[in-house]
Amino acid sequence: MRDEYGRTIDYMRLSLTDRCNLRCRYCMPAEGCTLTTHTDLLRYEELLRVAQAAVSLGITRFKLTGGEPLVRRDAAAFVQALKSLPGVQQVTLTTNGLLLPPLLEPLLQAGLDAVNISLDTRDNAQYQAITRSRYTADEVLDAVRLCAGRLPTKINAVLLPETATQLIPLARLAQELPVDVRFIEQMPLGSAAAAIPPNEPCTASILDRLRTVWPQLAPVHQARGNGPAQYFSAPELQGCIGLIQAVSHSFCSHCNRVRLTCTGLLKPCLCYAEGVPLLPLLRSGAADNRLREQMRQAIAHKPAAHCFARREAITEYHNMNQIGG
C-alpha cells in the first residue's frame, strides 16, 4: 500500500525477541535492560497473524530481527511458516552469526532467502570490547564463510570511532568472499545516543579511503536488497561494498518499511516512539478486519522523515534491541 506521501510500503521488519547473547555498546547498556516477559512476547501464531494482515495490505517481504532472533527457539520453523503464507515473496534474517552455524541447514530448508551478519571489526580483542562478550570476530567470520555462496550474505558494520582502521580489512571480505559489506552510520538512539558526537561518524570520506585500495570502485545501479544502501563495485571484488547513510544523507523519501517490535508495537518510523499496539487486538479476539484497519492507519500516516539531524525531536528512547534491530 501507499502512505500519504505516496511511498510504497512493502517491507516489514519483525522482531522475534529483545534478548541477545551480546551486549553491544551501541545497542544496550553494559548492565543490560529490562527484558520482555514471556507473557508479553508475541507468540509465533500472533506474528503470523500480523504477517497475514500485512500481506493483505501489500507487504510481501519480511526481515526477522531481534535482539538476536536465533536465541528464540524454533526460529527455523517460524521461517518456514512465514514463507508458506500466500503472498509472502521473501523472508530474510539479521543476526550476529554466533548461533547460526548449527541452524543454517534448517533455515535453508525452511526457505530463508538471505542473511545479514553483524560484524564491526575483524580484530578479536576489539570485537570483545564492543560486544562486551567472550566471543570473537573469528567465530562470526566462520559463520560468514559458511553462508557465503549458499545464500545471499551481507555483512553489517556499524561505523565507530575506534574501528576506523577496520574499514579496509572489513571491506576486503567482499574481495575474499562472495558477500556484500555494508558500512552503517550509527543512529542516535537509546543509551548510546549521548556518546555519539553531533554529525559523527559520517560516510563522506569513506569512498576516498576505499578507493586507495580499489581505485575503480563505482556505483552499482541495481537493487541488492530491500534497504537503503548505496552499493559500489570494483573488478577485484566478488561482492559489493555498501554505505547506509541514515544520519548524514536522509533516504526517507524512498522509505518502504515499517517495524513490529517483539511486544507487538507497529512502528512506522524508527526514531519516533509513536506506534500502534497490536498485542491488545490480537489477544482480545478482535476480528481480522479490525487488525488490518489499525495497521492500515499506521502505515498510511507514516511520518515524512526521521529527525536524526535534530536529536531534540527524537521521541524513541528504547535501546535498539527493544525496538527491533
mmCIF file of C-alpha atoms in Angstrom:
data_model
loop_
_atom_site.group_PDB
_atom_site.id
_atom_site.type_symbol
_atom_site.label_atom_id
_atom_site.label_comp_id
_atom_site.label_asym_id
_atom_site.label_seq_id
_atom_site.Cartn_x
_atom_site.Cartn_y
_atom_site.Cartn_z
ATOM 1 C CA MET A 1 0.000 0.000 0.000
ATOM 2 C CA ARG A 2 0.973 3.650 -0.236
ATOM 3 C CA ASP A 3 1.288 6.078 2.617
ATOM 4 C CA GLU A 4 0.056 9.663 2.493
ATOM 5 C CA TYR A 5 3.344 10.754 0.884
ATOM 6 C CA GLY A 6 2.983 8.303 -1.989
ATOM 7 C CA ARG A 7 5.653 5.862 -0.799
ATOM 8 C CA THR A 8 5.004 2.169 -1.438
ATOM 9 C CA ILE A 9 5.288 0.273 1.861
ATOM 10 C CA ASP A 10 6.018 -3.367 1.074
ATOM 11 C CA TYR A 11 8.617 -4.397 3.665
ATOM 12 C CA MET A 12 8.237 -5.230 7.360
ATOM 13 C CA ARG A 13 10.870 -5.964 9.985
ATOM 14 C CA LEU A 14 9.574 -8.484 12.531
ATOM 15 C CA SER A 15 11.362 -8.663 15.881
ATOM 16 C CA LEU A 16 11.273 -12.144 17.411
ATOM 17 C CA THR A 17 12.811 -11.157 20.759
ATOM 18 C CA ASP A 18 14.611 -8.403 22.651
ATOM 19 C CA ARG A 19 17.091 -10.916 24.079
ATOM 20 C CA CYS A 20 20.632 -11.237 22.809
ATOM 21 C CA ASN A 21 23.787 -13.187 23.603
ATOM 22 C CA LEU A 22 25.845 -9.989 23.189
ATOM 23 C CA ARG A 23 25.792 -6.575 24.888
ATOM 24 C CA CYS A 24 26.991 -4.385 22.022
ATOM 25 C CA ARG A 25 27.590 -0.943 23.450
ATOM 26 C CA TYR A 26 25.607 0.859 20.736
ATOM 27 C CA CYS A 27 22.625 -1.451 21.247
ATOM 28 C CA MET A 28 22.161 -1.747 25.000
ATOM 29 C CA PRO A 29 23.841 -0.620 28.234
ATOM 30 C CA ALA A 30 26.529 -2.777 29.852
ATOM 31 C CA GLU A 31 24.195 -3.823 32.648
ATOM 32 C CA GLY A 32 21.574 -4.893 30.142
ATOM 33 C CA CYS A 33 17.988 -3.684 30.289
ATOM 34 C CA THR A 34 14.586 -4.865 31.397
ATOM 35 C CA LEU A 35 13.575 -7.707 29.114
ATOM 36 C CA THR A 36 10.121 -8.613 27.917
ATOM 37 C CA THR A 37 8.368 -11.281 29.953
ATOM 38 C CA HIS A 38 7.251 -14.428 28.188
ATOM 39 C CA THR A 39 3.619 -13.348 28.592
ATOM 40 C CA ASP A 40 4.190 -10.019 26.828
ATOM 41 C CA LEU A 41 6.154 -11.508 23.935
ATOM 42 C CA LEU A 42 4.233 -12.053 20.722
ATOM 43 C CA ARG A 43 3.630 -15.747 20.151
ATOM 44 C CA TYR A 44 4.582 -17.187 16.786
ATOM 45 C CA GLU A 45 0.956 -17.622 15.830
ATOM 46 C CA GLU A 46 0.349 -13.951 16.641
ATOM 47 C CA LEU A 47 3.311 -12.917 14.497
ATOM 48 C CA LEU A 48 1.885 -14.999 11.659
ATOM 49 C CA ARG A 49 -1.497 -13.342 12.036
ATOM 50 C CA VAL A 50 0.115 -9.907 11.801
ATOM 51 C CA ALA A 51 2.076 -11.065 8.763
ATOM 52 C CA GLN A 52 -1.106 -12.284 7.077
ATOM 53 C CA ALA A 53 -2.744 -8.920 7.669
ATOM 54 C CA ALA A 54 0.381 -7.181 6.387
ATOM 55 C CA VAL A 55 0.342 -9.221 3.189
ATOM 56 C CA SER A 56 -3.282 -8.229 2.622
ATOM 57 C CA LEU A 57 -2.110 -4.609 2.770
ATOM 58 C CA GLY A 58 0.628 -5.132 0.185
ATOM 59 C CA ILE A 59 3.627 -6.091 2.326
ATOM 60 C CA THR A 60 5.393 -9.030 0.714
ATOM 61 C CA ARG A 61 8.914 -9.033 2.218
ATOM 62 C CA PHE A 62 9.872 -9.678 5.827
ATOM 63 C CA LYS A 63 13.096 -9.336 7.784
ATOM 64 C CA LEU A 64 13.426 -11.230 11.074
ATOM 65 C CA THR A 65 15.329 -9.279 13.725
ATOM 66 C CA GLY A 66 15.919 -9.161 17.474
ATOM 67 C CA GLY A 67 17.710 -8.668 19.813
ATOM 68 C CA GLU A 68 19.265 -11.758 18.346
ATOM 69 C CA PRO A 69 16.447 -13.664 16.609
ATOM 70 C CA LEU A 70 18.212 -17.017 16.811
ATOM 71 C CA VAL A 71 18.143 -17.078 20.603
ATOM 72 C CA ARG A 72 14.415 -17.765 20.268
ATOM 73 C CA ARG A 73 13.626 -21.453 19.942
ATOM 74 C CA ASP A 74 12.092 -22.797 16.736
ATOM 75 C CA ALA A 75 13.154 -19.807 14.633
ATOM 76 C CA ALA A 76 13.640 -22.057 11.595
ATOM 77 C CA ALA A 77 10.115 -23.473 11.937
ATOM 78 C CA PHE A 78 8.779 -19.934 12.072
ATOM 79 C CA VAL A 79 10.695 -19.041 8.906
ATOM 80 C CA GLN A 80 9.042 -21.977 7.168
ATOM 81 C CA ALA A 81 5.571 -20.985 8.406
ATOM 82 C CA LEU A 82 6.082 -17.363 7.381
ATOM 83 C CA LYS A 83 7.484 -18.253 3.979
ATOM 84 C CA SER A 84 4.477 -20.538 3.410
ATOM 85 C CA LEU A 85 1.925 -17.735 3.767
ATOM 86 C CA PRO A 86 0.318 -16.943 0.403
ATOM 87 C CA GLY A 87 1.705 -13.668 -0.904
ATOM 88 C CA VAL A 88 4.998 -13.724 1.008
ATOM 89 C CA GLN A 89 7.803 -13.282 -1.517
ATOM 90 C CA GLN A 90 10.845 -13.087 0.714
ATOM 91 C CA VAL A 91 11.970 -13.851 4.262
ATOM 92 C CA THR A 92 15.432 -12.757 5.386
ATOM 93 C CA LEU A 93 17.289 -12.653 8.689
ATOM 94 C CA THR A 94 19.585 -10.262 10.560
ATOM 95 C CA THR A 95 21.855 -11.988 13.096
ATOM 96 C CA ASN A 96 25.152 -11.630 14.895
ATOM 97 C CA GLY A 97 26.043 -15.004 13.389
ATOM 98 C CA LEU A 98 27.242 -16.714 16.551
ATOM 99 C CA LEU A 99 24.327 -19.157 16.748
ATOM 100 C CA LEU A 100 23.980 -19.532 13.002
ATOM 101 C CA PRO A 101 26.235 -22.497 12.023
ATOM 102 C CA PRO A 102 24.132 -25.331 13.540
ATOM 103 C CA LEU A 103 20.917 -23.655 12.380
ATOM 104 C CA LEU A 104 21.944 -22.866 8.816
ATOM 105 C CA GLU A 105 20.736 -26.129 7.262
ATOM 106 C CA PRO A 106 17.290 -25.972 8.951
ATOM 107 C CA LEU A 107 16.977 -22.313 7.909
ATOM 108 C CA LEU A 108 17.870 -23.105 4.313
ATOM 109 C CA GLN A 109 15.393 -25.975 4.264
ATOM 110 C CA ALA A 110 12.773 -23.621 5.691
ATOM 111 C CA GLY A 111 13.256 -21.316 2.710
ATOM 112 C CA LEU A 112 15.327 -18.467 4.155
ATOM 113 C CA ASP A 113 16.197 -16.154 1.261
ATOM 114 C CA ALA A 114 19.154 -14.146 2.598
ATOM 115 C CA VAL A 115 21.082 -13.285 5.750
ATOM 116 C CA ASN A 116 22.713 -10.160 7.178
ATOM 117 C CA ILE A 117 25.503 -10.790 9.686
ATOM 118 C CA SER A 118 26.700 -8.058 12.042
ATOM 119 C CA LEU A 119 30.464 -7.587 12.321
ATOM 120 C CA ASP A 120 32.065 -4.248 13.202
ATOM 121 C CA THR A 121 35.698 -5.357 13.334
ATOM 122 C CA ARG A 122 37.956 -8.263 12.396
ATOM 123 C CA ASP A 123 40.108 -7.706 15.482
ATOM 124 C CA ASN A 124 39.194 -10.232 18.187
ATOM 125 C CA ALA A 125 40.083 -8.061 21.189
ATOM 126 C CA GLN A 126 38.227 -5.110 19.743
ATOM 127 C CA TYR A 127 35.210 -7.303 18.983
ATOM 128 C CA GLN A 128 35.095 -8.458 22.590
ATOM 129 C CA ALA A 129 35.294 -4.874 23.837
ATOM 130 C CA ILE A 130 32.498 -3.679 21.537
ATOM 131 C CA THR A 131 30.200 -6.639 22.243
ATOM 132 C CA ARG A 132 31.127 -6.934 25.942
ATOM 133 C CA SER A 133 31.460 -10.682 25.472
ATOM 134 C CA ARG A 134 33.946 -13.545 25.241
ATOM 135 C CA TYR A 135 33.025 -14.303 21.644
ATOM 136 C CA THR A 136 35.478 -13.451 18.880
ATOM 137 C CA ALA A 137 35.313 -11.949 15.421
ATOM 138 C CA ASP A 138 36.780 -15.198 14.104
ATOM 139 C CA GLU A 139 33.661 -17.047 15.245
ATOM 140 C CA VAL A 140 31.484 -14.641 13.300
ATOM 141 C CA LEU A 141 33.727 -14.989 10.259
ATOM 142 C CA ASP A 142 33.254 -18.754 10.432
ATOM 143 C CA ALA A 143 29.514 -18.177 10.060
ATOM 144 C CA VAL A 144 30.071 -15.731 7.184
ATOM 145 C CA ARG A 145 32.208 -18.278 5.317
ATOM 146 C CA LEU A 146 29.600 -20.961 5.925
ATOM 147 C CA CYS A 147 26.873 -18.806 4.380
ATOM 148 C CA ALA A 148 28.872 -17.300 1.518
ATOM 149 C CA GLY A 149 27.888 -18.860 -1.768
ATOM 150 C CA ARG A 150 24.955 -20.734 -0.264
ATOM 151 C CA LEU A 151 22.587 -17.787 0.069
ATOM 152 C CA PRO A 152 22.906 -14.016 -0.412
ATOM 153 C CA THR A 153 25.010 -12.784 2.513
ATOM 154 C CA LYS A 154 25.676 -9.265 3.720
ATOM 155 C CA ILE A 155 27.954 -8.059 6.495
ATOM 156 C CA ASN A 156 26.687 -5.082 8.511
ATOM 157 C CA ALA A 157 29.424 -2.974 10.107
ATOM 158 C CA VAL A 158 28.460 -0.014 12.281
ATOM 159 C CA LEU A 159 30.914 2.868 11.867
ATOM 160 C CA LEU A 160 32.520 3.575 15.229
ATOM 161 C CA PRO A 161 35.408 5.933 16.048
ATOM 162 C CA GLU A 162 37.564 3.108 17.391
ATOM 163 C CA THR A 163 37.058 0.921 14.313
ATOM 164 C CA ALA A 164 38.263 3.483 11.760
ATOM 165 C CA THR A 165 41.287 1.311 10.989
ATOM 166 C CA GLN A 166 38.988 -1.637 10.264
ATOM 167 C CA LEU A 167 37.411 -0.068 7.182
ATOM 168 C CA ILE A 168 39.770 -1.706 4.683
ATOM 169 C CA PRO A 169 40.083 -5.077 6.483
ATOM 170 C CA LEU A 170 36.303 -5.404 6.605
ATOM 171 C CA ALA A 171 35.866 -4.246 3.006
ATOM 172 C CA ARG A 172 38.387 -6.901 1.910
ATOM 173 C CA LEU A 173 35.795 -9.520 2.837
ATOM 174 C CA ALA A 174 33.937 -8.505 -0.336
ATOM 175 C CA GLN A 175 37.110 -9.432 -2.224
ATOM 176 C CA GLU A 176 37.793 -12.655 -0.331
ATOM 177 C CA LEU A 177 34.207 -13.945 -0.437
ATOM 178 C CA PRO A 178 31.011 -13.511 -2.494
ATOM 179 C CA VAL A 179 29.447 -11.260 0.165
ATOM 180 C CA ASP A 180 28.428 -7.617 0.360
ATOM 181 C CA VAL A 181 29.974 -5.487 3.102
ATOM 182 C CA ARG A 182 27.871 -2.550 4.303
ATOM 183 C CA PHE A 183 29.084 0.316 6.465
ATOM 184 C CA ILE A 184 26.330 1.875 8.567
ATOM 185 C CA GLU A 185 26.269 5.234 10.300
ATOM 186 C CA GLN A 186 25.400 4.848 13.960
ATOM 187 C CA MET A 187 21.943 6.189 14.755
ATOM 188 C CA PRO A 188 21.463 8.337 17.884
ATOM 189 C CA LEU A 189 19.021 6.053 19.667
ATOM 190 C CA GLY A 190 18.805 4.549 23.139
ATOM 191 C CA SER A 191 21.520 4.522 25.747
ATOM 192 C CA ALA A 192 24.293 5.039 23.183
ATOM 193 C CA ALA A 193 22.911 8.270 21.741
ATOM 194 C CA ALA A 194 24.659 10.606 24.159
ATOM 195 C CA ALA A 195 28.058 9.161 23.254
ATOM 196 C CA ILE A 196 27.750 9.979 19.541
ATOM 197 C CA PRO A 197 29.231 13.418 18.698
ATOM 198 C CA PRO A 198 26.961 15.588 16.515
ATOM 199 C CA ASN A 199 27.467 14.866 12.810
ATOM 200 C CA GLU A 200 29.795 11.953 13.583
ATOM 201 C CA PRO A 201 30.507 9.461 12.206
ATOM 202 C CA CYS A 202 29.867 10.404 8.596
ATOM 203 C CA THR A 203 30.490 8.385 5.464
ATOM 204 C CA ALA A 204 31.684 11.368 3.440
ATOM 205 C CA SER A 205 35.333 10.264 3.418
ATOM 206 C CA ILE A 206 34.685 6.529 3.256
ATOM 207 C CA LEU A 207 34.751 6.260 -0.524
ATOM 208 C CA ASP A 208 38.016 8.184 -0.791
ATOM 209 C CA ARG A 209 39.655 5.762 1.624
ATOM 210 C CA LEU A 210 38.222 2.720 -0.121
ATOM 211 C CA ARG A 211 39.452 3.980 -3.495
ATOM 212 C CA THR A 212 43.037 3.997 -2.259
ATOM 213 C CA VAL A 213 42.760 0.199 -2.459
ATOM 214 C CA TRP A 214 40.107 -0.196 -5.183
ATOM 215 C CA PRO A 215 40.515 2.855 -7.473
ATOM 216 C CA GLN A 216 37.842 1.603 -9.896
ATOM 217 C CA LEU A 217 35.148 1.451 -7.210
ATOM 218 C CA ALA A 218 31.975 2.652 -8.934
ATOM 219 C CA PRO A 219 28.241 2.845 -8.137
ATOM 220 C CA VAL A 220 26.074 -0.200 -8.767
ATOM 221 C CA HIS A 221 22.728 0.721 -10.286
ATOM 222 C CA GLN A 222 20.774 -2.361 -9.303
ATOM 223 C CA ALA A 223 18.771 -3.385 -6.262
ATOM 224 C CA ARG A 224 20.690 -5.655 -3.885
ATOM 225 C CA GLY A 225 18.082 -5.994 -1.164
ATOM 226 C CA ASN A 226 15.207 -4.185 0.483
ATOM 227 C CA GLY A 227 17.117 -1.443 2.242
ATOM 228 C CA PRO A 228 18.577 1.978 1.510
ATOM 229 C CA ALA A 229 22.237 1.056 0.985
ATOM 230 C CA GLN A 230 24.146 2.637 -1.868
ATOM 231 C CA TYR A 231 26.375 -0.026 -3.411
ATOM 232 C CA PHE A 232 29.734 0.135 -5.168
ATOM 233 C CA SER A 233 31.733 -2.483 -7.039
ATOM 234 C CA ALA A 234 35.219 -2.930 -8.468
ATOM 235 C CA PRO A 235 36.695 -5.576 -10.782
ATOM 236 C CA GLU A 236 38.635 -7.182 -7.924
ATOM 237 C CA LEU A 237 35.571 -7.665 -5.714
ATOM 238 C CA GLN A 238 33.368 -10.751 -5.602
ATOM 239 C CA GLY A 239 30.702 -8.842 -3.700
ATOM 240 C CA CYS A 240 29.857 -5.172 -3.314
ATOM 241 C CA ILE A 241 30.581 -2.508 -0.735
ATOM 242 C CA GLY A 242 27.580 -0.604 0.570
ATOM 243 C CA LEU A 243 27.041 2.602 2.524
ATOM 244 C CA ILE A 244 23.967 3.173 4.688
ATOM 245 C CA GLN A 245 23.993 6.874 5.473
ATOM 246 C CA ALA A 246 20.956 7.040 7.722
ATOM 247 C CA VAL A 247 22.075 10.204 9.504
ATOM 248 C CA SER A 248 24.078 12.294 7.059
ATOM 249 C CA HIS A 249 22.003 11.534 3.952
ATOM 250 C CA SER A 250 18.313 11.013 4.615
ATOM 251 C CA PHE A 251 16.674 8.391 2.400
ATOM 252 C CA CYS A 252 13.235 8.905 3.933
ATOM 253 C CA SER A 253 11.600 9.926 0.663
ATOM 254 C CA HIS A 254 12.145 6.344 -0.556
ATOM 255 C CA CYS A 255 11.493 4.508 2.725
ATOM 256 C CA ASN A 256 9.448 1.347 2.171
ATOM 257 C CA ARG A 257 9.370 -0.185 5.655
ATOM 258 C CA VAL A 258 7.595 -0.495 8.956
ATOM 259 C CA ARG A 259 8.686 -2.377 12.098
ATOM 260 C CA LEU A 260 6.929 -4.658 14.525
ATOM 261 C CA THR A 261 8.538 -4.954 17.947
ATOM 262 C CA CYS A 262 8.503 -8.247 19.826
ATOM 263 C CA THR A 263 5.789 -6.783 22.092
ATOM 264 C CA GLY A 264 3.515 -6.020 19.147
ATOM 265 C CA LEU A 265 4.069 -2.288 18.638
ATOM 266 C CA LEU A 266 3.808 -1.429 14.949
ATOM 267 C CA LYS A 267 6.298 1.397 14.397
ATOM 268 C CA PRO A 268 6.058 3.401 11.181
ATOM 269 C CA CYS A 269 9.377 5.203 11.838
ATOM 270 C CA LEU A 270 12.444 4.204 13.826
ATOM 271 C CA CYS A 271 13.151 7.442 15.668
ATOM 272 C CA TYR A 272 9.656 8.165 16.989
ATOM 273 C CA ALA A 273 8.078 6.352 19.928
ATOM 274 C CA GLU A 274 4.641 6.542 18.344
ATOM 275 C CA GLY A 275 3.128 3.345 17.030
ATOM 276 C CA VAL A 276 0.035 1.177 17.097
ATOM 277 C CA PRO A 277 -0.065 -1.510 19.838
ATOM 278 C CA LEU A 278 -1.347 -4.678 18.181
ATOM 279 C CA LEU A 279 -1.000 -7.054 21.131
ATOM 280 C CA PRO A 280 -4.306 -5.955 22.780
ATOM 281 C CA LEU A 281 -6.129 -6.525 19.491
ATOM 282 C CA LEU A 282 -4.522 -9.912 18.984
ATOM 283 C CA ARG A 283 -5.487 -11.129 22.453
ATOM 284 C CA SER A 284 -8.922 -9.556 22.732
ATOM 285 C CA GLY A 285 -10.475 -11.632 19.972
ATOM 286 C CA ALA A 286 -10.683 -8.674 17.585
ATOM 287 C CA ALA A 287 -11.698 -9.569 14.038
ATOM 288 C CA ASP A 288 -9.105 -9.670 11.282
ATOM 289 C CA ASN A 289 -10.634 -6.655 9.542
ATOM 290 C CA ARG A 290 -10.141 -4.561 12.677
ATOM 291 C CA LEU A 291 -6.495 -5.638 12.883
ATOM 292 C CA ARG A 292 -5.981 -4.770 9.222
ATOM 293 C CA GLU A 293 -7.614 -1.370 9.649
ATOM 294 C CA GLN A 294 -5.380 -0.446 12.581
ATOM 295 C CA MET A 295 -2.322 -1.486 10.592
ATOM 296 C CA ARG A 296 -3.531 0.350 7.521
ATOM 297 C CA GLN A 297 -3.965 3.555 9.506
ATOM 298 C CA ALA A 298 -0.477 3.270 10.992
ATOM 299 C CA ILE A 299 1.109 2.690 7.602
ATOM 300 C CA ALA A 300 -0.905 5.397 5.878
ATOM 301 C CA HIS A 301 0.243 8.008 8.400
ATOM 302 C CA LYS A 302 3.913 7.051 8.402
ATOM 303 C CA PRO A 303 5.947 10.221 9.174
ATOM 304 C CA ALA A 304 7.519 12.057 6.265
ATOM 305 C CA ALA A 305 11.046 11.724 7.650
ATOM 306 C CA HIS A 306 13.151 10.819 10.657
ATOM 307 C CA CYS A 307 14.690 13.546 12.801
ATOM 308 C CA PHE A 308 18.205 12.237 13.473
ATOM 309 C CA ALA A 309 19.653 15.609 12.493
ATOM 310 C CA ARG A 310 17.549 17.229 15.244
ATOM 311 C CA ARG A 311 18.168 15.000 18.228
ATOM 312 C CA GLU A 312 15.914 17.044 20.465
ATOM 313 C CA ALA A 313 12.981 15.909 18.300
ATOM 314 C CA ILE A 314 13.677 12.177 18.752
ATOM 315 C CA THR A 315 10.986 10.610 20.926
ATOM 316 C CA GLU A 316 12.196 6.989 20.838
ATOM 317 C CA TYR A 317 14.328 6.277 23.904
ATOM 318 C CA HIS A 318 14.330 2.495 23.896
ATOM 319 C CA ASN A 319 17.501 0.628 23.044
ATOM 320 C CA MET A 320 17.895 -0.971 19.635
ATOM 321 C CA ASN A 321 17.354 -4.498 20.981
ATOM 322 C CA GLN A 322 13.937 -3.385 22.236
ATOM 323 C CA ILE A 323 12.974 -1.544 19.055
ATOM 324 C CA GLY A 324 13.817 -4.374 16.724
ATOM 325 C CA GLY A 325 17.357 -4.105 15.422
#
